[in-house]
Amino acid sequence: MSQLSMFSAEARPPQVSDLAGLLCGPGQIVRFGAGDQARLSIVLPDAARAPAVATACAATGIPVTTVRTESGLALRTAFRCDLVGLARAWMRGSTKCVPEGWQLDGAALRMWALAAGRPDERGGYLLALDPHAPETHLPLIAAATRAGLPPARDGRGPALRISGTRRVARLVELVGPVPPGAATAEWPRYWGRTAS
C-alpha cells in the first residue's frame, strides 16, 4: 500500500480553489458588474468529458451547465459571489494570469487532467495549456516543477508534457484514481497501470 501524499487530490475534501485546475488549461473566468460576482467557463476538447468535469465541479459546491458554443461544448457556472476570490487571484485586469508563487496541488492537477489532459502515446502525459493566454505558460511550468513534475513543452501544440517513469508515477500519485465517469484511457497511468 502506498502512502498518501499531502499534495494528493485525495488529501482533503474538494474546495472551490480546486477549480484553478480548469484555469491552468483553456478555462476562463470573468467578473461581472462591480466585480462582486464571477463566472467560470471552459470549452472541452471532447464532449464526452462533460459529465465527469461537471461532477467534479459539483463536488466543490459549484454546479455547471452545459452550453453549445461556436468552439464546441462548454461548461459554465452562473455568476457567483464565491468565485470572486478565484477571479481576483487569476486575473490582472481582463487578462488571465497565474498567481505569483501559486502551488499546484493534486486537486487542481486532477481537475486540469480531467478537463484537458491526455496520454501522449509515448508513455508521457499532456496537459493542455490555454492558447489564448500564452503568458500563463511559463508560470505553469514553474508551478508544475515546484510540484515535482518538471515538464517539457509539447511541440505539437500548447501543452505541457510530463514524461519519464518517476515523473509520471508522481503525476499518478497526485491525481489519484480515475474519477467517476471519466475515460480510463485518458487518465494518467504508468507501466500500463492507472492510479488505484
Coordinates of C-alpha atoms in Angstrom, one line a residue:
M1 CA 0.0 0.0 0.0
S2 CA 1.4 3.4 -0.9
Q3 CA 1.4 6.4 1.4
L4 CA -0.9 9.2 0.5
S5 CA 1.0 12.4 -0.4
M6 CA -0.1 15.5 1.4
F7 CA -0.4 17.1 -2.0
S8 CA -2.6 14.3 -3.5
A9 CA -6.1 15.1 -4.8
E10 CA -7.5 12.8 -2.0
A11 CA -5.6 14.5 0.9
R12 CA -8.5 16.9 1.6
P13 CA -12.2 17.4 0.7
P14 CA -12.9 19.2 -2.6
Q15 CA -13.0 23.0 -2.4
V16 CA -13.6 26.0 -4.8
S17 CA -9.8 26.6 -5.1
D18 CA -9.5 23.3 -7.0
L19 CA -11.3 24.9 -9.9
A20 CA -8.0 26.7 -10.6
G21 CA -7.1 23.5 -12.4
L22 CA -9.6 24.4 -15.2
L23 CA -7.8 27.8 -15.5
C24 CA -4.5 26.0 -16.0
G25 CA -5.9 24.7 -19.2
P26 CA -8.4 26.5 -21.5
G27 CA -10.7 27.7 -18.7
Q28 CA -11.7 31.3 -18.5
I29 CA -13.0 33.4 -15.6
V30 CA -14.7 36.8 -15.8
R31 CA -16.0 39.2 -13.2
F32 CA -19.4 40.9 -13.5
G33 CA -20.7 44.3 -12.7
A34 CA -18.9 45.8 -9.8
G35 CA -16.7 42.7 -9.6
D36 CA -18.7 41.1 -6.8
Q37 CA -19.6 38.1 -8.9
A38 CA -17.7 35.9 -11.3
R39 CA -18.3 33.2 -13.9
L40 CA -16.0 30.3 -14.8
S41 CA -16.3 28.6 -18.2
I42 CA -14.3 26.0 -20.2
V43 CA -14.6 24.7 -23.7
L44 CA -13.9 21.0 -23.6
P45 CA -11.7 19.3 -26.2
D46 CA -14.1 16.3 -26.1
A47 CA -17.8 16.4 -25.2
A48 CA -17.5 13.0 -23.5
R49 CA -15.6 14.8 -20.7
A50 CA -18.6 16.9 -19.7
P51 CA -20.3 14.6 -17.2
A52 CA -17.1 13.9 -15.2
V53 CA -16.0 17.5 -15.2
A54 CA -19.5 18.6 -14.1
T55 CA -19.4 16.0 -11.3
A56 CA -16.0 17.2 -10.1
C57 CA -17.2 20.9 -10.2
A58 CA -20.4 20.0 -8.2
A59 CA -18.2 18.3 -5.6
T60 CA -16.6 21.7 -4.9
G61 CA -20.1 23.2 -4.4
I62 CA -20.1 24.9 -7.8
P63 CA -22.6 23.5 -10.3
V64 CA -22.1 24.0 -14.0
T65 CA -24.4 23.9 -17.0
T66 CA -23.6 22.6 -20.5
V67 CA -23.8 25.0 -23.4
R68 CA -23.0 24.7 -27.1
T69 CA -20.7 27.4 -28.4
E70 CA -19.0 28.1 -31.8
S71 CA -15.9 26.4 -30.4
G72 CA -17.7 23.3 -29.2
L73 CA -19.2 22.0 -26.0
A74 CA -18.6 24.2 -22.9
L75 CA -19.3 24.1 -19.2
R76 CA -20.0 27.3 -17.3
T77 CA -21.2 28.4 -13.9
A78 CA -23.7 31.0 -13.1
F79 CA -22.3 34.4 -11.9
R80 CA -21.5 33.7 -8.3
C81 CA -20.0 35.6 -5.3
D82 CA -18.0 32.6 -4.2
L83 CA -15.9 32.6 -7.4
V84 CA -14.7 36.2 -6.9
G85 CA -11.6 35.1 -4.9
L86 CA -10.6 32.8 -7.7
A87 CA -11.2 35.5 -10.3
R88 CA -9.2 38.1 -8.3
A89 CA -6.3 35.7 -8.0
W90 CA -6.3 34.6 -11.6
M91 CA -7.0 37.9 -13.4
R92 CA -4.9 41.1 -14.0
G93 CA -7.5 43.4 -15.5
S94 CA -9.1 41.4 -18.2
T95 CA -6.1 39.1 -18.7
K96 CA -5.8 35.6 -17.2
C97 CA -2.6 35.1 -15.2
V98 CA -1.2 32.5 -12.8
P99 CA -1.0 33.9 -9.2
E100 CA 2.6 34.5 -8.2
G101 CA 4.1 31.6 -6.4
W102 CA 1.0 29.5 -6.9
Q103 CA 1.2 25.9 -5.6
L104 CA -0.1 23.3 -8.0
D105 CA -1.5 20.5 -5.8
G106 CA -3.2 17.2 -6.6
A107 CA -6.7 18.6 -6.5
A108 CA -6.1 21.3 -9.1
L109 CA -3.9 18.9 -11.1
R110 CA -6.8 16.4 -11.1
M111 CA -9.2 19.0 -12.4
W112 CA -6.7 20.0 -15.1
A113 CA -6.2 16.4 -16.2
L114 CA -9.9 15.7 -16.2
A115 CA -10.7 18.7 -18.4
A116 CA -7.7 18.9 -20.6
G117 CA -5.3 16.0 -20.2
R118 CA -4.4 13.0 -22.3
P119 CA -1.8 10.4 -22.8
D120 CA 0.8 11.3 -25.5
E121 CA 1.2 7.8 -27.0
R122 CA 4.9 7.8 -25.9
G123 CA 4.5 6.9 -22.2
G124 CA 4.0 10.5 -21.2
Y125 CA 1.0 12.7 -20.4
L126 CA 0.0 16.0 -21.9
L127 CA -1.8 18.8 -20.0
A128 CA -3.3 21.3 -22.5
L129 CA -2.5 25.0 -21.9
D130 CA -4.6 28.0 -22.9
P131 CA -3.6 29.0 -26.4
H132 CA -5.2 32.4 -25.8
A133 CA -3.2 33.1 -22.6
P134 CA 0.5 32.4 -23.5
E135 CA 1.6 34.5 -20.6
T136 CA 0.4 31.7 -18.3
H137 CA 2.6 29.0 -19.9
L138 CA 6.0 29.8 -18.1
P139 CA 4.4 30.3 -14.7
L140 CA 2.6 26.9 -15.1
I141 CA 5.9 25.2 -16.0
A142 CA 7.3 26.7 -12.8
A143 CA 4.3 25.5 -10.7
A144 CA 4.5 22.0 -12.2
T145 CA 8.2 21.9 -11.4
R146 CA 7.6 23.0 -7.8
A147 CA 5.1 20.1 -7.6
G148 CA 7.8 17.6 -8.6
L149 CA 6.6 17.4 -12.2
P150 CA 9.2 19.3 -14.3
P151 CA 7.5 19.3 -17.7
A152 CA 8.6 20.0 -21.3
R153 CA 6.5 21.9 -23.8
D154 CA 4.9 19.8 -26.4
G155 CA 6.0 20.8 -29.9
R156 CA 2.6 19.9 -31.4
G157 CA 0.5 22.5 -29.6
P158 CA 0.2 24.4 -26.4
A159 CA 0.6 21.7 -23.8
L160 CA 3.0 20.6 -21.0
R161 CA 4.4 17.1 -21.4
I162 CA 5.1 15.0 -18.3
S163 CA 7.4 12.2 -19.2
G164 CA 9.8 9.7 -17.5
T165 CA 8.9 6.9 -15.1
R166 CA 9.4 8.9 -11.9
R167 CA 7.5 12.0 -13.1
V168 CA 4.6 10.1 -14.5
A169 CA 4.4 8.0 -11.3
R170 CA 4.4 11.2 -9.3
L171 CA 1.6 12.5 -11.6
V172 CA -0.5 9.4 -11.0
E173 CA 0.1 9.7 -7.2
L174 CA -1.1 13.3 -7.2
V175 CA -4.2 13.0 -9.4
G176 CA -5.4 9.8 -7.7
P177 CA -7.8 7.2 -9.2
V178 CA -9.9 7.7 -12.3
P179 CA -12.8 9.9 -11.3
P180 CA -16.4 8.6 -11.8
G181 CA -17.5 8.9 -15.4
A182 CA -14.0 9.8 -16.7
A183 CA -12.5 7.8 -19.6
T184 CA -9.9 5.4 -18.1
A185 CA -7.9 5.6 -21.4
E186 CA -7.5 9.4 -20.9
W187 CA -6.3 9.2 -17.3
P188 CA -2.6 9.3 -16.3
R189 CA -1.0 5.9 -15.8
Y190 CA 2.4 4.3 -15.7
W191 CA 3.6 0.9 -16.8
G192 CA 0.2 0.3 -18.2
R193 CA -1.5 0.9 -14.8
T194 CA -3.8 3.6 -13.7
A195 CA -3.9 5.0 -10.2
S196 CA -5.9 2.8 -7.8

